[in-house]
XYZ file of N, CA and C in Angstrom:
354
model
N 65.600 50.247 61.734
C 65.533 48.914 61.142
C 64.481 48.047 61.823
N 64.504 48.031 63.160
C 63.520 47.254 63.895
C 62.170 47.956 63.819
N 61.150 47.196 63.494
C 59.807 47.732 63.401
C 58.835 46.847 64.157
N 57.960 47.479 64.912
C 56.856 46.805 65.572
C 55.588 47.521 65.121
N 54.722 46.819 64.439
C 53.531 47.427 63.858
C 52.285 46.779 64.443
N 51.532 47.572 65.218
C 50.303 47.086 65.831
C 49.123 47.243 64.882
N 48.144 46.376 65.051
C 46.905 46.476 64.309
C 45.792 45.810 65.111
N 44.561 46.095 64.739
C 43.425 45.436 65.359
C 42.631 46.276 66.333
N 43.088 47.481 66.615
C 42.349 48.346 67.518
C 41.076 48.849 66.871
N 40.224 49.444 67.696
C 38.975 49.967 67.180
C 38.021 50.342 68.281
N 36.782 50.602 67.884
C 35.718 50.990 68.804
C 34.747 49.828 68.967
N 34.558 49.395 70.215
C 33.636 48.311 70.514
C 32.810 48.667 71.738
N 31.741 47.923 71.941
C 30.906 48.107 73.119
C 31.370 47.207 74.248
N 31.062 47.609 75.470
C 31.412 46.808 76.634
C 30.888 45.382 76.478
N 31.738 44.421 76.835
C 31.376 43.024 76.727
C 31.830 42.363 75.442
N 32.211 43.155 74.465
C 32.654 42.612 73.188
C 34.138 42.278 73.215
N 34.638 41.742 72.109
C 36.015 41.272 72.033
C 36.782 41.953 70.913
N 38.091 41.918 71.050
C 38.988 42.498 70.064
C 40.295 41.722 70.124
N 40.949 41.559 68.988
C 42.263 40.930 68.971
C 43.284 41.864 68.350
N 44.305 42.182 69.121
C 45.389 43.018 68.642
C 46.522 42.146 68.117
N 47.184 42.632 67.092
C 48.342 41.949 66.533
C 49.522 42.903 66.489
N 50.710 42.358 66.636
C 51.935 43.134 66.521
C 52.914 42.343 65.682
N 53.229 42.870 64.518
C 54.169 42.220 63.613
C 55.545 42.843 63.778
N 56.539 42.010 64.059
C 57.904 42.469 64.275
C 58.779 42.139 63.077
N 59.726 43.015 62.809
C 60.682 42.776 61.742
C 62.008 43.441 62.093
N 63.076 42.985 61.460
C 64.386 43.574 61.676
C 65.085 43.126 62.945
N 64.606 42.055 63.561
C 65.220 41.546 64.773
C 65.014 40.042 64.862
N 65.781 39.409 65.751
C 65.614 37.981 65.995
C 64.491 37.822 67.011
N 63.306 37.552 66.507
C 62.095 37.564 67.313
C 62.173 36.655 68.535
N 62.746 35.479 68.364
C 62.804 34.513 69.457
C 63.695 34.960 70.609
N 64.511 35.982 70.389
C 65.387 36.474 71.439
C 64.766 37.549 72.316
N 63.497 37.850 72.095
C 62.838 38.943 72.797
C 61.630 38.496 73.596
N 61.501 39.090 74.775
C 60.266 38.990 75.539
C 59.318 40.032 74.962
N 58.140 39.596 74.583
C 57.164 40.490 73.978
C 56.107 40.892 75.005
N 55.676 42.133 74.906
C 54.681 42.610 75.851
C 53.711 43.586 75.225
N 52.567 43.715 75.878
C 51.582 44.730 75.527
C 51.447 45.693 76.694
N 51.600 46.964 76.413
C 51.387 48.033 77.374
C 50.189 48.854 76.932
N 49.634 49.614 77.853
C 48.565 50.525 77.488
C 48.688 51.818 78.283
N 48.178 52.877 77.702
C 48.182 54.173 78.356
C 46.869 54.888 78.067
N 46.125 55.150 79.123
C 44.889 55.899 79.022
C 45.186 57.376 79.236
N 44.328 58.262 78.731
C 44.550 59.696 78.906
C 44.702 60.078 80.370
N 45.763 60.815 80.678
C 45.999 61.266 82.034
C 46.506 60.206 82.991
N 46.802 59.015 82.495
C 47.270 57.933 83.344
C 48.652 57.460 82.907
N 49.314 56.765 83.808
C 50.637 56.234 83.545
C 50.552 55.001 82.644
N 51.561 54.827 81.811
C 51.630 53.628 80.988
C 51.824 52.405 81.872
N 51.107 51.331 81.577
C 51.206 50.132 82.381
C 51.385 48.901 81.511
N 52.087 47.924 82.060
C 52.242 46.639 81.394
C 50.961 45.846 81.559
N 50.409 45.382 80.458
C 49.184 44.597 80.474
C 49.498 43.111 80.542
N 50.385 42.658 79.665
C 50.744 41.251 79.613
C 52.063 41.086 78.889
N 52.763 40.006 79.191
C 54.025 39.710 78.528
C 54.133 38.216 78.279
N 55.010 37.863 77.353
C 55.211 36.459 77.026
C 56.648 36.241 76.578
N 57.274 35.195 77.098
C 58.628 34.849 76.701
C 58.591 34.021 75.432
N 59.757 33.815 74.856
C 59.841 33.005 73.648
C 59.329 31.591 73.892
N 59.536 31.081 75.096
C 59.095 29.739 75.433
C 57.632 29.628 75.789
N 56.930 30.767 75.875
C 55.501 30.739 76.124
C 55.069 31.035 77.548
N 55.988 31.411 78.421
C 55.623 31.789 79.778
C 54.964 33.160 79.764
N 53.789 33.271 80.376
C 53.018 34.509 80.320
C 52.807 35.124 81.690
N 52.592 36.424 81.689
C 52.201 37.179 82.868
C 51.186 38.213 82.433
N 50.289 38.561 83.335
C 49.289 39.574 83.038
C 48.941 40.347 84.286
N 48.592 41.602 84.110
C 48.178 42.423 85.230
C 46.837 41.907 85.758
N 46.632 42.030 87.066
C 45.448 41.457 87.694
C 44.140 41.930 87.063
N 44.098 43.167 86.621
C 42.865 43.732 86.103
C 42.385 43.089 84.804
N 43.262 42.350 84.119
C 42.861 41.719 82.861
C 42.909 40.202 82.915
N 43.362 39.639 84.023
C 43.433 38.188 84.142
C 42.052 37.575 83.986
N 41.983 36.523 83.179
C 40.714 35.881 82.905
C 39.981 36.476 81.735
N 40.422 37.628 81.260
C 39.774 38.284 80.127
C 40.696 38.418 78.914
N 41.966 38.721 79.163
C 42.929 38.915 78.082
C 43.889 37.737 78.020
N 44.293 37.376 76.821
C 45.266 36.317 76.619
C 46.333 36.781 75.635
N 47.580 36.695 76.054
C 48.681 37.028 75.165
C 49.237 35.743 74.567
N 49.626 35.799 73.314
C 50.204 34.644 72.645
C 51.187 35.127 71.597
N 51.997 34.208 71.088
C 52.942 34.589 70.044
C 53.118 33.457 69.061
N 53.404 33.821 67.836
C 53.702 32.876 66.780
C 55.110 33.209 66.313
N 56.076 32.447 66.802
C 57.470 32.749 66.483
C 57.781 32.579 64.996
N 57.065 31.699 64.329
C 57.274 31.497 62.899
C 56.827 32.701 62.093
N 55.845 33.444 62.622
C 55.320 34.619 61.936
C 55.845 35.926 62.515
N 56.696 35.843 63.534
C 57.226 37.042 64.194
C 56.097 37.969 64.647
N 55.075 37.384 65.241
C 53.891 38.138 65.612
C 53.444 37.788 67.020
N 53.049 38.806 67.775
C 52.471 38.618 69.091
C 51.039 39.137 69.063
N 50.152 38.481 69.818
C 48.741 38.816 69.814
C 48.262 39.126 71.225
N 47.193 39.884 71.296
C 46.495 40.097 72.548
C 45.007 39.915 72.284
N 44.470 38.794 72.741
C 43.039 38.535 72.629
C 42.356 39.175 73.826
N 41.461 40.101 73.573
C 40.785 40.844 74.625
C 39.300 40.514 74.593
N 38.839 39.836 75.632
C 37.436 39.475 75.757
C 36.798 40.246 76.905
N 35.481 40.294 76.903
C 34.727 40.968 77.958
C 35.273 42.355 78.243
N 35.458 43.119 77.200
C 36.053 44.442 77.335
C 35.192 45.368 78.189
N 35.877 46.193 78.947
C 35.244 47.160 79.834
C 35.653 48.570 79.427
N 34.834 49.570 79.756
C 35.212 50.948 79.431
C 36.583 51.333 79.973
N 36.961 50.804 81.128
C 38.257 51.130 81.707
C 39.432 50.522 80.948
N 39.152 49.671 79.961
C 40.201 49.150 79.094
C 40.563 50.132 77.985
N 39.798 51.192 77.853
C 40.058 52.188 76.824
C 41.446 52.792 77.003
N 42.255 52.730 75.961
C 43.631 53.216 76.021
C 44.284 53.035 74.663
N 45.462 53.616 74.524
C 46.324 53.288 73.395
C 47.166 52.098 73.828
N 47.152 51.056 73.037
C 47.892 49.844 73.344
C 49.170 49.795 72.512
N 50.289 49.553 73.202
C 51.599 49.550 72.565
C 52.248 48.179 72.641
N 52.845 47.776 71.553
C 53.634 46.556 71.501
C 55.059 46.865 71.930
N 55.640 45.980 72.718
C 56.987 46.165 73.230
C 57.806 44.896 73.052
N 59.070 45.065 72.697
C 60.002 43.950 72.597
C 61.210 44.244 73.469
N 61.517 43.346 74.396
C 62.663 43.495 75.286
C 63.612 42.333 75.082
N 64.860 42.650 74.795
C 65.854 41.614 74.566
C 66.042 40.791 75.835
N 65.852 39.495 75.734
C 65.909 38.627 76.905
C 67.300 38.558 77.518
N 68.332 38.769 76.730
C 69.704 38.689 77.211
C 70.319 40.056 77.484
N 69.664 41.108 77.065
C 70.158 42.475 77.239
C 68.955 43.389 77.380
N 68.470 43.532 78.602
C 67.192 44.206 78.849
C 67.171 45.664 78.440
N 68.350 46.284 78.310
C 68.390 47.676 77.904
C 68.074 47.859 76.427
N 68.059 46.775 75.680
C 67.673 46.832 74.279
C 66.173 46.601 74.219
N 65.443 47.640 73.885
C 64.002 47.600 73.924
C 63.426 48.419 72.772
N 62.321 47.931 72.200
C 61.679 48.605 71.076
C 60.191 48.754 71.326
N 59.618 49.797 70.728
C 58.195 50.100 70.883
C 57.516 50.278 69.537
N 56.274 49.866 69.472
C 55.446 50.167 68.324
C 54.810 51.531 68.481
N 54.075 51.961 67.475
C 53.453 53.281 67.492
C 52.141 53.318 68.266
N 51.556 52.177 68.506
C 50.338 52.103 69.282
C 49.091 51.988 68.435
N 48.063 51.405 69.019
C 46.765 51.299 68.376
C 45.683 51.624 69.400
N 44.710 52.419 68.989
C 43.670 52.895 69.900
C 42.594 51.837 70.100
N 42.269 51.588 71.364
C 41.146 50.728 71.729
C 40.174 51.570 72.541
N 38.947 51.668 72.068
C 37.920 52.431 72.759
C 36.734 51.523 73.046
N 36.351 51.455 74.312
C 35.238 50.615 74.736
C 34.133 51.516 75.263
N 32.999 51.500 74.603
C 31.869 52.319 75.004
C 30.924 51.528 75.893
N 30.113 52.250 76.647
C 29.155 51.624 77.548
C 28.016 51.005 76.765
């Protein structure tokens, strides 16, 4: 029933920008902490950024100043604005929803590929 559908991935050159979107359905969006994770080939999945319903954000040091996470609760959508992309940002990016009151309730999207060329 719960669906998280990512979009916006693609192939770009270093220094360019991309905006990812994640549309959620089948859940009470405002009750979830939303996050973006990424996984590069041969590497562990890592949390890139997260945002609470109230707008409190966190981001991994490697993307601070370049990536911005935001959400539109009216549209049940979370975004990841990625600027100044680097080749090391290349990965599959996954949307995640974690229930703020019950952390064991968690959902994942299918992922969207982001490739940054030199």
